[in-house]
Amino acid sequence: MEFKSTLFGSAYYDEYMPYDRIDTDFQMMKDAGFNVIRIAESTWSTWEPSDNQYDFTHLHRMLDKATEYGISVIIGTPTYAIPPWLYKKYPDIMAVTAEGPLLYGHRQLHDITNPHFLFHAERIIRKLMDEVKDYDCVIGYQLDNETRAADAASSETQKLFVAELRKTYPDINEFNREFGLDYWSNKIDSWEDFPDIRGTINGSLSAAYKRFLRNRITEYLTWQASIIREYKRNDQFITHNFDYSWIGHSFGIQPLVNQFDAAKCMDIAGVDIYHPCKDELTGATIAFGGAVGRALKKDNYLVLETEAQGRTDWLAYKGQLRLNAYSHLASGALSVMYWHWHSIHNSFETYWKGILSHDLKANATYNELSAFRHEMLSIEDRIRGLKKESQVAIIVDNQSLVGIDEFPISDSSELDYNHILRWFYDACYEMNIECDLVSVEDTFDNYQMLIVPALYSASIGTLNKIKDYISNGGHALIGFKSGFSDEEIKVYADTEPYIISDAIGAHYDQYTNPKDVHITIDNKQYEVTEWMELLYNDDAKVIASYDHKYYKDYAAITCKDYGKGSATYIGCYFSKEGLKSVISSVTKKAGIDIPKIDYPIVKKTGINQYGRRINYYFNYSSDELSFVYDGRDGISLLDNSDIRSKDTVKLNDWDLIIIEENEE
Amino acid sequence: MEFKSTLFGSAYYDEYMPYDRIDTDFQMMKDAGFNVIRIAESTWSTWEPSDNQYDFTHLHRMLDKATEYGISVIIGTPTYAIPPWLYKKYPDIMAVTAEGPLLYGHRQLHDITNPHFLFHAERIIRKLMDEVKDYDCVIGYQLDNETRAADAASSETQKLFVAELRKTYPDINEFNREFGLDYWSNKIDSWEDFPDIRGTINGSLSAAYKRFLRNRITEYLTWQASIIREYKRNDQFITHNFDYSWIGHSFGIQPLVNQFDAAKCMDIAGVDIYHPCKDELTGATIAFGGAVGRALKKDNYLVLETEAQGRTDWLAYKGQLRLNAYSHLASGALSVMYWHWHSIHNSFETYWKGILSHDLKANATYNELSAFRHEMLSIEDRIRGLKKESQVAIIVDNQSLVGIDEFPISDSSELDYNHILRWFYDACYEMNIECDLVSVEDTFDNYQMLIVPALYSASIGTLNKIKDYISNGGHALIGFKSGFSDEEIKVYADTEPYIISDAIGAHYDQYTNPKDVHITIDNKQYEVTEWMELLYNDDAKVIASYDHKYYKDYAAITCKDYGKGSATYIGCYFSKEGLKSVISSVTKKAGIDIPKIDYPIVKKTGINQYGRRINYYFNYSSDELSFVYDGRDGISLLDNSDIRSKDTVKLNDWDLIIIEENEE
Amino acid sequence: MEFKSTLFGSAYYDEYMPYDRIDTDFQMMKDAGFNVIRIAESTWSTWEPSDNQYDFTHLHRMLDKATEYGISVIIGTPTYAIPPWLYKKYPDIMAVTAEGPLLYGHRQLHDITNPHFLFHAERIIRKLMDEVKDYDCVIGYQLDNETRAADAASSETQKLFVAELRKTYPDINEFNREFGLDYWSNKIDSWEDFPDIRGTINGSLSAAYKRFLRNRITEYLTWQASIIREYKRNDQFITHNFDYSWIGHSFGIQPLVNQFDAAKCMDIAGVDIYHPCKDELTGATIAFGGAVGRALKKDNYLVLETEAQGRTDWLAYKGQLRLNAYSHLASGALSVMYWHWHSIHNSFETYWKGILSHDLKANATYNELSAFRHEMLSIEDRIRGLKKESQVAIIVDNQSLVGIDEFPISDSSELDYNHILRWFYDACYEMNIECDLVSVEDTFDNYQMLIVPALYSASIGTLNKIKDYISNGGHALIGFKSGFSDEEIKVYADTEPYIISDAIGAHYDQYTNPKDVHITIDNKQYEVTEWMELLYNDDAKVIASYDHKYYKDYAAITCKDYGKGSATYIGCYFSKEGLKSVISSVTKKAGIDIPKIDYPIVKKTGINQYGRRINYYFNYSSDELSFVYDGRDGISLLDNSDIRSKDTVKLNDWDLIIIEENEE
């Protein structure tokens, strides 16, 4: 997709407003440089207050005003929150989980496979499309919202699961064998005996059910897209706001959705990125979130939601909102849209604050966003739709994530898949190595370096693909717990890591949770925590061994040249600082130049529509900082001044500089 | 109410005794100076062992012995614990909560709106009244016990809720609007579509249901009182033992009961006060608990329960039980009654120990209470029924409490409404400023100073009343989060704090959870924690600003003279020591003299029946302490010695002095 | 039981293997000196894949190979994990708990009182016995596996409970009285009114239900044994693998099983002992576990399960597996068997690792076990079937455990019954005092010293038995909370501790949770934590008083000569070091010689089949240590060298020496 201008705006709910102020709102948006709003997604009960009765008053009010004020509109299907009458009429619409049938109230607790739900969802989508499709201001459609399958496991839903299993495993004995069901007498002789999945203790079966639910989301979004395609104009796009795993804020990849699959039905990927600000603001989550956005369609992406004021403890320091907005653009975002226009006066997200506070007046947040927008519009021509080119890819994988959830590192550890992923990602981020994310189904031959964090579940095909990547000249950095089990989380009954161990030149058959164990890398000592594999070095170079009386004969990190490439294997967990040393050595092998600048100065770079390189340098700190400019001579876009290579550049706290390099 | 002598005694359960020792018990009570017991409240299954079969043997045994030994009796209705046969016959008597129907066993898990329960409750109350009403020794009746609504939410109970809502909101659209139900598609077009409240995510609706349950308790107690009034003599009183929020001990106001409303049907308020002893004993909870007791009927009150030995970790040091007993009297209590006579040998509260230990012999607790009673009887004429006169009132409010429960200060904070309330109360307590508590419906014009802690939910009427109080000469100290939402917890869509902001001379539209933020008051620095509002000073005097790079332009505490009075506003949370500085400045404005003595010397004062001022000074510490007597010349009642103003008085650890001032 | 050779082997599951490798496995076992495997216990669905259809292919494969390779087999009944078809056919087989009916999946969630379960369990046991009884290699049978009653409390199961109560209490009033049911109106007038036990708050009733479930396990195992006795040969034994309370590893006595009762139907007791290794390895749990094993049949015992690699964080240091294996033998074990042969590739216990890792090749664990086996075989004749003789017994008691669970030491404390038990046990262990465990029904007159930890629930008979033990010359060390309540957890309404207080020469009527309280023993000061009883010294010697302003007049530890023996009473909890001082003083009175060697050198001793004393000295540390040999002159068995009394012996880290004393 391409847009004439970077989209800038927010979700807007006329229907939530405590009094009529639609003109005030639109005028304030206009003043602040908004060119888009996102509407309609969560208010099914407003559009269809009772069964088959419709009222689109608020919808047309908003679309008419958007037209009048020249603001574009993204229409969301309203299906993520069902109206009370629908629940009353079909109580079985609510998901049945291990805790029993869920109660109505919260959004997204219905079962998206339920036929009653699907019937009514289709009807309201079609009604809505009839109402909106002819408005010029409507530029695109958002399917549902951060779709969930609600852990649905009613007997009806489970029947679909069994049907899917039967298709994959026509031979029930093969099924029993692959899932190891003879253990604790869980074996079935007939599909009719398949027991309630909610009680299972079989990690493979549990993981398969989670995958089944992820597939239902893909199917559901694809179905919504197909309906919308019957109505939409060619100039309108279909998107969805994908989100992330959540630890009080966006963090890693979303475990509950196969976003690579789900995005196939869309024209452009959208993401919702939330993160702390104030002293906790690092920009890493913005960068990681953007990498996910770029990965899904291998293209630029929309930021459909990010926080304005957000949660109480996130309220940004002066300058941070501006910094974040540029940071999204520097990652390749085609939009920066806020959740949401105004703070809500009731209900649930009352303290998930919008741009306007509850008093609905201009405030510091509104003023800073407005100032940012007007500033960026003056240089937008040079910076919009930045094309990114990364030399490093990181493999991300839902099934491996689930595998490590089923079989955690240790009882006490919080080191789950996403923390391992972010350990690698954040180390690169702080070294100013911009990374792409890839799935195991993607091609990654074009990257000089491939990072493989905890690829716990990997098919034989995937493992051979990685091995081929290396032998064909790629440089792989492979993390512990990779290549340990197959697609169904069945551990390989062979040398570990499976298949790739001879590329690595090391293997292991034992591991433990370390205590008082250290490793030394580049003459610095780091404590090994959480996990250590006792590596036998076969024919690799040992980068680090364990400093410990009983483990000193085992390797901790190895490196081997294999074919035309190399494989570096990390068998344990330690500090991010130590990891950076290892990454640095791999980049050298891969011939990748790392900027000499590092965090809290963050560099992002890309190519603008004129083929020129744009270099962003962000100061992610409360202190004034300097750095030596490492690009070619160019122009600082915001003040239109000349910058020469090697110039020392000063950045105020939470400030940035954007440099367009001169043509070669 | 007035009593000839301070009531002193305990709950007594002849029916729990492991062997017949009724004469031993009564003789021991008599020896210890007991003049009252409380009986009958929890043993319905003893009085009515099967449906409509009665056995009042134990009851008459106790009443006959009480008559014989000259001890008065308070009769409790037995309705807070239902008998097994009633549960077996009508299983639907048990409350249905979000976890489903509750199981029989614990007390107070039945639904007090259930018609079967009410039918049988009325019958046993009437039977009991028939048995007891003619005994001279019966001086009063206690309705139920610390009544609860058990989070009851069966579909029948919810119908009553919807009926109440329909009455308040005849227009369903007005209802949808006030509760913001269009959010997440919760809007209803017909009352029949009202979904199960147990699933709601709407804070306003959830708060309304909690209020509905509080109203059911008021209704239920009023109904019990009306039955008892059919039987009781004029010299007999009706009371109830109100309790407090619980954090391992009594703490703040009770969230689940509107005690101001519920007390209307009674003749005298009763309270149950429990608190740690040993090094944790401060007397603050006794004082706070007494302030609640005085507030409910604007009169003296009964302490119906306080601990004897209590929980294992509460066991008092020598002297503390005596200190506490006087402390209740100094707060205006007309009784000191213990839970309970003997430690129970089975069941649940086996380690909630009574006066006697399980061996049922005289012990250190019994001996200290007996000694106290004999000592106080020698001066009782001068100290009983003390009248209190406070210059400072603190507003307490259930709905604001619930509002902050629905929308907590932060995810991690334990700073709920009652902690904020006690922050203010305890600061005053430690400064020896005795406070009254008032509800928003009370008159508070007669107080020189009004403290308003976190009045999160406040009607326009209430806010105007506070503003008028100030403009008419009152001095208000208003805490953060006040005046933010209306009676239904809908946030005001206007300048905050709503209505009172111009009296305050400051307003805010943003707030956050502070980190590394400080304020300076009277040249001392305090860390701001948990919560801070970014105050714009309009026309007030700034008492403190935030010491922080990004917040330094905002005010933290302001003060403004308004009309004939003043308003001091505290926009953040910090240490109790800092708060004392602010309170001190407001008392100066209000012309209130604060004692120069402070905690751990605690001063309490009041007027006895002869119009003389009684000054108590308690040493709440394990050390010997001295203080300079700040009253007029008088007499130390316990040793009948003369005391002159400015005398230095020495107090042993956990000791006290009681001084009656001479006539002017 | 006696065996020609110490049994050495593991559980083995041919049916779990990812490919056919039965010869490889048996050859590897043979090479490592295995002489036994345990099979069949958990794979009911393999033997009976659908109702009444059988397939014993894997069973005969294993038995035939065992015969071929000369390896003995223990057959487990497969009843602890039911097949899916059985659950589908009779869903009511699953236990109904306070959380409702359990879902199928995990093992041991069925109700062992369910008639459908019992019918099918009997049928599969008989079918299995038919298949295996004629194999010579089958040496014994294991009943079920770590049997549980799954907190079963369906209405049918509760009927059995009420029937049991009615039998014990033909008079319902006596029942009400003993259980204190008038409290909170729980009294019943008719057994039909007995309410759902799942809701009870009555500690006595709750404890009685737990005892009822323990009795069901005894009944169930006895029933299985009776079936097997119909088939088994005389040379075959019946056993069961008893386990322990669990705190991430084996710890104290198992609360859910009355192992003394259940073992009566067996020929030999078996145990499952799991514990951490690495720096946490102390050997104490092996010793404690063995003491339980010896206690059940007053004889040597089988170790049916202990970890090979075990949990990830347990992976042993080099030398520890060998040390542990000898440690079991030194405690009197007749077998050392590992859970399990190979690590499992799917399901639930994937990371509860066996001898082989997932790659199924020889590894460090296999090699160490093999080396141990070959080493020990060279001296087996001298060490197998060691007979133990302890001078000290410790009373262990399920009902007291439950009593303290119902009424914990304090809200915050983790000091439950088993922690108190292990406090005593581990102090002895570290002093190298080998202890036996006894039940209250056992004879303990033959021990010089008796330790009574927290015997909270004790009948009058038991208390008199302890008193008689003392008066007849025994030396008792009695811990706090002993003799406080009767068999139904009803607190005695008399002087505490009941009955034994005059033997002790002290009593108490109050107690509390200490803070800043100390005691001094042998001139060393220890902090008192968790619990303290305020002891009145009647006519004992005060060993320690409380160092605290308000408790200084009370005794903390007393000692009294009574009759021909003595009673030492400990009224509070403090460090294990302090406890050792007290134990030391009691052993002196009892005339018991304590080794001068202490932990981390651990001494174990016993008599071999030739009547010679075998002394083991283990170094439970990572350091090289020396000790002075305290036995008579003898021979070091492992290197066949002479050792003389008083020789200084050096032990490498995690190494041991085994000395056979010369004949006197």
Coordinates of C-alpha atoms in Angstrom, one line a residue, chain A residues 13 41-42 79-82 94 102-110 145-148 150 241 243 272 274 305 339 348-349 352, chain B residues 183-186 199 201:
Chain A
Y13 CA -16.2 7.2 19.3
E41 CA -15.2 -1.5 15.7
S42 CA -16.6 -2.2 19.1
T79 CA -17.5 -8.2 16.0
Y80 CA -15.1 -8.3 18.9
A81 CA -17.8 -7.3 21.4
I82 CA -21.2 -8.9 21.1
M94 CA -19.9 -17.7 25.1
L102 CA -17.7 -17.7 30.4
L103 CA -20.0 -14.9 31.5
Y104 CA -21.0 -12.0 29.3
G105 CA -19.3 -8.7 29.9
H106 CA -15.8 -8.6 28.8
R107 CA -15.1 -8.4 25.1
Q108 CA -13.9 -11.4 23.1
L109 CA -15.2 -14.1 25.4
H110 CA -17.4 -15.6 22.7
N145 CA -9.8 -6.3 16.7
E146 CA -6.9 -8.1 18.2
T147 CA -8.8 -11.3 17.5
R148 CA -8.9 -14.0 20.2
A150 CA -11.1 -17.2 24.0
N241 CA -4.6 -4.6 14.3
D243 CA -0.9 -7.2 18.9
D272 CA -1.0 -2.1 18.2
Y274 CA 1.9 -0.2 23.8
E305 CA -2.9 1.9 17.9
W339 CA -5.8 4.9 21.2
F348 CA -13.4 -0.4 32.0
E349 CA -10.7 1.6 30.2
W352 CA -6.4 4.0 29.7
Chain B
Y183 CA -18.6 0.9 25.4
W184 CA -17.7 -2.6 24.3
S185 CA -21.2 -3.1 23.1
N186 CA -22.8 -3.5 26.5
G199 CA -19.6 -10.9 34.2
I201 CA -16.6 -5.1 33.3

